[in-house]
mmCIF file of C-alpha atoms in Angstrom:
data_model
loop_
_atom_site.group_PDB
_atom_site.id
_atom_site.type_symbol
_atom_site.label_atom_id
_atom_site.label_comp_id
_atom_site.label_asym_id
_atom_site.label_seq_id
_atom_site.Cartn_x
_atom_site.Cartn_y
_atom_site.Cartn_z
ATOM 1 C CA MET R 223 99.456 -51.221 -26.485
ATOM 2 C CA GLN R 224 98.535 -48.208 -28.698
ATOM 3 C CA VAL R 225 101.182 -45.954 -30.473
ATOM 4 C CA GLU R 226 101.202 -42.308 -30.347
ATOM 5 C CA ALA R 227 100.735 -40.201 -33.465
ATOM 6 C CA SER R 228 103.700 -38.154 -32.419
ATOM 7 C CA LYS R 229 105.422 -37.973 -35.861
ATOM 8 C CA PRO R 230 104.443 -36.287 -38.862
ATOM 9 C CA ASP R 231 103.864 -39.115 -41.019
ATOM 10 C CA MET R 232 102.157 -41.751 -38.254
ATOM 11 C CA GLU R 233 98.503 -42.285 -38.137
ATOM 12 C CA ILE R 234 96.622 -44.394 -35.479
ATOM 13 C CA ASP R 235 94.261 -46.768 -36.957
ATOM 14 C CA LYS R 236 91.222 -46.540 -34.875
ATOM 15 C CA LYS R 237 90.434 -50.194 -35.037
ATOM 16 C CA THR R 238 93.741 -52.028 -34.310
ATOM 17 C CA GLY R 239 95.234 -49.279 -32.414
ATOM 18 C CA THR R 240 98.348 -49.486 -34.511
ATOM 19 C CA GLY R 241 100.378 -46.857 -36.096
ATOM 20 C CA ARG R 242 100.331 -46.378 -39.787
ATOM 21 C CA ARG R 243 102.635 -43.954 -42.229
ATOM 22 C CA PHE R 244 101.589 -41.689 -44.582
ATOM 23 C CA SER R 245 103.402 -38.948 -46.499
ATOM 24 C CA PRO R 246 102.621 -35.569 -45.193
ATOM 25 C CA GLU R 247 100.987 -34.882 -48.554
ATOM 26 C CA LYS R 248 98.752 -37.941 -47.923
ATOM 27 C CA ARG R 249 98.059 -37.039 -44.530
ATOM 28 C CA LYS R 250 96.996 -33.474 -45.651
ATOM 29 C CA SER R 251 94.569 -34.864 -47.860
ATOM 30 C CA MET R 252 93.094 -37.333 -45.445
ATOM 31 C CA ILE R 253 92.470 -34.222 -43.221
ATOM 32 C CA LEU R 254 91.038 -32.130 -45.723
ATOM 33 C CA ASP R 255 88.915 -35.279 -46.819
ATOM 34 C CA SER R 256 87.712 -35.128 -43.217
ATOM 35 C CA ALA R 257 86.794 -31.594 -43.116
ATOM 36 C CA ALA R 258 85.113 -31.768 -46.309
ATOM 37 C CA GLU R 259 82.959 -34.610 -44.978
ATOM 38 C CA LEU R 260 82.043 -32.665 -42.094
ATOM 39 C CA ILE R 261 81.281 -29.388 -43.824
ATOM 40 C CA ALA R 262 78.881 -31.518 -46.520
ATOM 41 C CA LYS R 263 76.928 -32.791 -43.243
ATOM 42 C CA HIS R 264 76.798 -30.364 -40.673
ATOM 43 C CA GLY R 265 78.114 -27.080 -42.238
ATOM 44 C CA THR R 266 80.842 -24.965 -40.566
ATOM 45 C CA SER R 267 79.040 -23.329 -37.198
ATOM 46 C CA ASP R 268 80.845 -26.234 -34.985
ATOM 47 C CA LEU R 269 83.958 -26.786 -36.948
ATOM 48 C CA SER R 270 87.193 -26.993 -35.098
ATOM 49 C CA LEU R 271 90.811 -28.130 -35.631
ATOM 50 C CA GLU R 272 90.073 -30.925 -32.768
ATOM 51 C CA VAL R 273 86.709 -31.976 -34.348
ATOM 52 C CA ILE R 274 88.426 -32.324 -37.933
ATOM 53 C CA GLY R 275 91.402 -33.981 -36.246
ATOM 54 C CA GLU R 276 88.969 -36.597 -34.259
ATOM 55 C CA LYS R 277 87.373 -37.301 -37.514
ATOM 56 C CA ALA R 278 90.634 -37.868 -39.238
ATOM 57 C CA GLY R 279 92.043 -39.749 -36.452
ATOM 58 C CA VAL R 280 95.196 -37.105 -36.158
ATOM 59 C CA SER R 281 96.172 -35.523 -32.811
ATOM 60 C CA LYS R 282 95.768 -32.040 -31.997
ATOM 61 C CA THR R 283 99.745 -31.257 -32.248
ATOM 62 C CA LEU R 284 99.964 -32.659 -35.605
ATOM 63 C CA MET R 285 96.940 -30.611 -36.851
ATOM 64 C CA TYR R 286 98.527 -27.355 -35.755
ATOM 65 C CA ARG R 287 101.579 -28.670 -37.312
ATOM 66 C CA TYR R 288 99.890 -29.038 -40.610
ATOM 67 C CA PHE R 289 97.669 -26.188 -40.799
ATOM 68 C CA GLY R 290 98.353 -24.121 -37.857
ATOM 69 C CA SER R 291 94.767 -22.450 -37.610
ATOM 70 C CA LEU R 292 91.425 -23.638 -38.808
ATOM 71 C CA VAL R 293 91.235 -20.651 -41.329
ATOM 72 C CA VAL R 294 94.602 -21.801 -42.986
ATOM 73 C CA LEU R 295 92.821 -25.195 -43.546
ATOM 74 C CA LEU R 296 89.595 -24.027 -44.795
ATOM 75 C CA LYS R 297 91.390 -22.039 -47.319
ATOM 76 C CA ALA R 298 93.301 -24.999 -48.222
ATOM 77 C CA LEU R 299 89.939 -27.162 -48.555
ATOM 78 C CA LEU R 300 88.455 -24.100 -50.777
ATOM 79 C CA ASN R 301 91.647 -23.840 -53.013
ATOM 80 C CA ARG R 302 91.111 -27.824 -53.412
ATOM 81 C CA GLU R 303 87.375 -27.919 -54.233
ATOM 82 C CA TYR R 304 87.575 -25.104 -56.587
ATOM 83 C CA ARG R 305 90.498 -26.573 -58.466
ATOM 84 C CA HIS R 306 88.379 -29.827 -58.656
ATOM 85 C CA LEU R 307 85.198 -27.802 -59.950
ATOM 86 C CA ARG R 308 87.468 -26.018 -62.532
ATOM 87 C CA THR R 309 88.726 -28.917 -63.881
ATOM 88 C CA GLU R 310 85.781 -30.992 -64.256
ATOM 89 C CA GLN R 311 84.023 -27.971 -65.940
ATOM 90 C CA LEU R 312 86.951 -27.449 -68.145
ATOM 91 C CA THR R 313 86.961 -31.152 -69.354
ATOM 92 C CA ALA R 314 83.145 -30.692 -70.123
ATOM 93 C CA ALA R 315 83.478 -27.616 -72.055
ATOM 94 C CA GLU R 316 86.120 -29.138 -74.297
ATOM 95 C CA SER R 317 83.659 -31.886 -75.363
ATOM 96 C CA ALA R 318 80.912 -29.325 -76.398
ATOM 97 C CA ASP R 319 80.227 -28.798 -80.081
ATOM 98 C CA THR R 320 77.114 -26.383 -79.735
ATOM 99 C CA TYR R 321 76.349 -23.421 -77.556
ATOM 100 C CA GLU R 322 73.597 -25.250 -75.705
ATOM 101 C CA GLU R 323 75.968 -28.322 -75.322
ATOM 102 C CA LEU R 324 78.498 -25.920 -73.769
ATOM 103 C CA VAL R 325 76.061 -24.429 -71.264
ATOM 104 C CA ARG R 326 74.513 -27.869 -70.518
ATOM 105 C CA ASN R 327 77.963 -29.601 -70.291
ATOM 106 C CA VAL R 328 79.163 -27.143 -67.883
ATOM 107 C CA THR R 329 76.014 -26.989 -65.657
ATOM 108 C CA ARG R 330 75.796 -30.753 -65.428
ATOM 109 C CA ALA R 331 79.501 -31.014 -64.261
ATOM 110 C CA TYR R 332 78.647 -28.357 -61.708
ATOM 111 C CA LEU R 333 75.460 -30.182 -60.361
ATOM 112 C CA LEU R 334 77.488 -33.606 -60.249
ATOM 113 C CA CYS R 335 80.262 -32.180 -57.913
ATOM 114 C CA ILE R 336 77.394 -30.838 -56.017
ATOM 115 C CA GLU R 337 75.349 -34.294 -55.937
ATOM 116 C CA ASP R 338 78.910 -36.051 -55.129
ATOM 117 C CA ARG R 339 80.642 -33.497 -52.655
ATOM 118 C CA GLY R 340 77.719 -31.571 -51.296
ATOM 119 C CA LEU R 341 77.443 -27.929 -50.688
ATOM 120 C CA ILE R 342 81.046 -27.560 -49.782
ATOM 121 C CA ILE R 343 82.239 -24.579 -51.608
ATOM 122 C CA GLU R 344 79.267 -22.612 -50.702
ATOM 123 C CA ARG R 345 79.542 -23.255 -47.267
ATOM 124 C CA LEU R 346 83.202 -22.018 -47.318
ATOM 125 C CA GLN R 347 82.380 -19.120 -49.205
ATOM 126 C CA ALA R 348 79.976 -18.134 -46.474
ATOM 127 C CA TYR R 349 82.790 -18.717 -43.892
ATOM 128 C CA PRO R 350 84.467 -15.184 -42.347
ATOM 129 C CA ASN R 351 87.993 -14.453 -43.757
ATOM 130 C CA ILE R 352 87.542 -17.275 -46.369
ATOM 131 C CA ALA R 353 86.104 -16.362 -49.655
ATOM 132 C CA LYS R 354 87.538 -12.649 -49.365
ATOM 133 C CA ALA R 355 91.156 -13.608 -48.978
ATOM 134 C CA GLN R 356 90.896 -15.722 -52.205
ATOM 135 C CA ASP R 357 91.803 -14.579 -55.671
ATOM 136 C CA PRO R 358 89.190 -15.732 -58.459
ATOM 137 C CA THR R 359 91.703 -15.771 -61.175
ATOM 138 C CA HIS R 360 93.648 -18.531 -59.095
ATOM 139 C CA TYR R 361 90.719 -20.955 -60.046
ATOM 140 C CA ASN R 362 90.425 -20.015 -63.753
ATOM 141 C CA ARG R 363 87.218 -17.981 -62.919
ATOM 142 C CA GLU R 364 88.401 -14.932 -65.032
ATOM 143 C CA PRO R 365 89.617 -16.777 -67.878
ATOM 144 C CA SER R 366 86.344 -18.937 -67.776
ATOM 145 C CA ILE R 367 84.072 -15.571 -67.916
ATOM 146 C CA HIS R 368 86.422 -14.341 -70.884
ATOM 147 C CA TYR R 369 85.744 -17.579 -72.536
ATOM 148 C CA PHE R 370 82.200 -17.747 -72.326
ATOM 149 C CA SER R 371 81.843 -14.100 -72.882
ATOM 150 C CA GLU R 372 83.557 -14.282 -76.414
ATOM 151 C CA VAL R 373 81.324 -17.242 -77.168
ATOM 152 C CA THR R 374 78.338 -15.437 -76.349
ATOM 153 C CA ALA R 375 78.886 -12.219 -77.977
ATOM 154 C CA GLU R 376 79.814 -14.311 -81.278
ATOM 155 C CA VAL R 377 76.844 -16.797 -81.293
ATOM 156 C CA PHE R 378 74.208 -13.917 -80.201
ATOM 157 C CA ASP R 379 76.047 -10.906 -81.911
ATOM 158 C CA ILE R 380 76.064 -8.815 -78.907
ATOM 159 C CA PRO R 381 78.369 -6.429 -77.700
ATOM 160 C CA LEU R 382 81.305 -7.974 -75.514
ATOM 161 C CA ASP R 383 80.846 -5.937 -72.684
ATOM 162 C CA VAL R 384 77.078 -6.910 -72.458
ATOM 163 C CA ALA R 385 78.066 -10.586 -72.994
ATOM 164 C CA ILE R 386 80.533 -9.970 -70.145
ATOM 165 C CA ALA R 387 77.719 -8.716 -67.548
ATOM 166 C CA ALA R 388 75.520 -11.722 -68.791
ATOM 167 C CA THR R 389 78.108 -14.139 -68.352
ATOM 168 C CA GLU R 390 78.750 -13.111 -64.892
ATOM 169 C CA ILE R 391 75.330 -13.133 -63.902
ATOM 170 C CA SER R 392 74.605 -16.303 -65.363
ATOM 171 C CA PHE R 393 77.327 -18.000 -63.470
ATOM 172 C CA GLY R 394 75.202 -17.653 -60.514
ATOM 173 C CA MET R 395 72.194 -19.957 -62.027
ATOM 174 C CA PRO R 396 74.327 -23.143 -61.438
ATOM 175 C CA ALA R 397 75.259 -22.464 -57.869
ATOM 176 C CA ALA R 398 71.505 -21.421 -57.141
ATOM 177 C CA ALA R 399 70.645 -25.000 -58.926
ATOM 178 C CA GLY R 400 73.013 -26.898 -56.926
ATOM 179 C CA GLU R 401 71.453 -25.481 -53.530
ATOM 180 C CA PHE R 402 68.106 -26.336 -54.805
ATOM 181 C CA LEU R 403 69.247 -29.877 -55.736
ATOM 182 C CA VAL R 404 70.409 -30.619 -52.041
ATOM 183 C CA ARG R 405 67.578 -28.522 -50.511
ATOM 184 C CA SER R 406 64.600 -30.253 -52.740
ATOM 185 C CA GLY R 407 65.748 -33.606 -53.501
ATOM 186 C CA MET R 408 64.205 -32.940 -56.956
ATOM 187 C CA ASP R 409 65.707 -35.242 -59.765
ATOM 188 C CA ARG R 410 69.149 -33.764 -61.215
ATOM 189 C CA GLN R 411 68.307 -34.036 -64.816
ATOM 190 C CA MET R 412 65.052 -31.937 -64.406
ATOM 191 C CA ILE R 413 67.278 -29.269 -62.469
ATOM 192 C CA GLU R 414 69.968 -29.187 -65.133
ATOM 193 C CA ASP R 415 66.896 -29.007 -67.870
ATOM 194 C CA ILE R 416 65.584 -26.286 -66.008
ATOM 195 C CA THR R 417 68.748 -24.375 -65.489
ATOM 196 C CA VAL R 418 70.193 -24.677 -69.070
ATOM 197 C CA SER R 419 66.880 -23.214 -70.315
ATOM 198 C CA MET R 420 67.046 -20.453 -67.933
ATOM 199 C CA ILE R 421 70.616 -19.477 -69.202
ATOM 200 C CA LEU R 422 69.750 -20.019 -72.940
ATOM 201 C CA GLY R 423 66.510 -18.106 -72.567
ATOM 202 C CA SER R 424 68.016 -15.432 -70.556
ATOM 203 C CA VAL R 425 70.797 -14.778 -73.064
ATOM 204 C CA ALA R 426 68.452 -15.084 -76.096
ATOM 205 C CA GLY R 427 65.986 -12.744 -74.475
ATOM 206 C CA LEU R 428 68.802 -10.063 -73.777
ATOM 207 C CA ARG R 429 69.359 -10.128 -77.441
ATOM 208 C CA ASN R 430 65.753 -10.206 -79.107
ATOM 209 C CA ASP R 431 64.094 -8.009 -76.367
ATOM 210 C CA ALA R 432 66.486 -5.801 -74.640
ATOM 211 C CA PHE R 433 68.319 -4.538 -78.062
ATOM 212 C CA GLY R 434 64.907 -4.956 -79.578
ATOM 213 C CA ARG R 435 63.512 -2.166 -77.342
ATOM 214 C CA GLN R 436 66.305 0.049 -77.891
ATOM 215 C CA ALA R 437 66.432 0.293 -81.582
ATOM 216 C CA LYS R 438 65.711 3.309 -83.248
ATOM 217 C CA VAL R 439 62.325 3.375 -84.911
ATOM 218 C CA ARG R 440 61.186 6.006 -87.618
ATOM 219 C CA PRO R 441 58.485 8.201 -86.941
ATOM 220 C CA PRO R 442 54.782 7.907 -88.779
ATOM 221 C CA SER R 443 56.007 10.679 -91.039
ATOM 222 C CA ALA R 444 58.735 8.843 -92.444
ATOM 223 C CA ILE R 445 56.613 5.855 -93.383
ATOM 224 C CA LEU R 446 52.905 7.044 -93.931
ATOM 225 C CA PRO R 447 51.890 9.614 -96.701
ATOM 226 C CA ASP R 448 51.372 13.271 -95.379
ATOM 227 C CA PRO R 449 47.739 13.613 -95.215
ATOM 228 C CA ALA R 450 48.030 17.431 -96.502
ATOM 229 C CA GLN R 451 49.601 15.978 -99.648
ATOM 230 C CA LYS R 452 47.168 13.233 -99.969
ATOM 231 C CA LYS R 453 44.403 15.632 -99.943
ATOM 232 C CA LYS R 454 45.963 17.700 -102.385
ATOM 233 C CA THR R 455 46.401 14.805 -104.632
ATOM 234 C CA ARG R 456 42.457 14.143 -104.442
ATOM 235 C CA GLU R 457 41.371 17.597 -105.412
#
């Protein structure tokens, strides 16, 4: 006789049909794990609380008791995935000694997350009413932008506001690299090298090219001798 999963801490073992008790926190984590696996493999188009509950072995009643709606569940999942990613990237940044190592370590942390967990964050960000409701500062994005901008401004000797813009834009490169990694199947190390080269090259180019083109130049008259004066000297 199978035990009904009627209590918040009871789960049905699909193999044995017996009940197993878990804390509410553990249960929620298991549900989010199931949602993450489904999203990584199939996206979000056919997702529902019922589908996730079936994957997790949790009844529809308990699914609504824990999360209330699919949007609430997906917000919780995005929150968790962002926290995991930011923690990995912060740890990677702490171990860097040079600017190149900083860019490489953070990029590698992102690609490893994609390789391990799939495009969960990217797919959740595209889901209606999910990403717009999230405060990016909650996931340490703003402190990360500030840190990278300060370092970039110092290393490349460019104005801070320009460094902030460059950092914001360059933050999109690892995300694009992650999508390409999943889509192409190319070696992760090669994609990492390409991404790091593009980020470093773009910032260096910003300093050497854009600011060089805007630098004030002296007119020929300030450098070359006056032809009329030169003629008088010969006479």
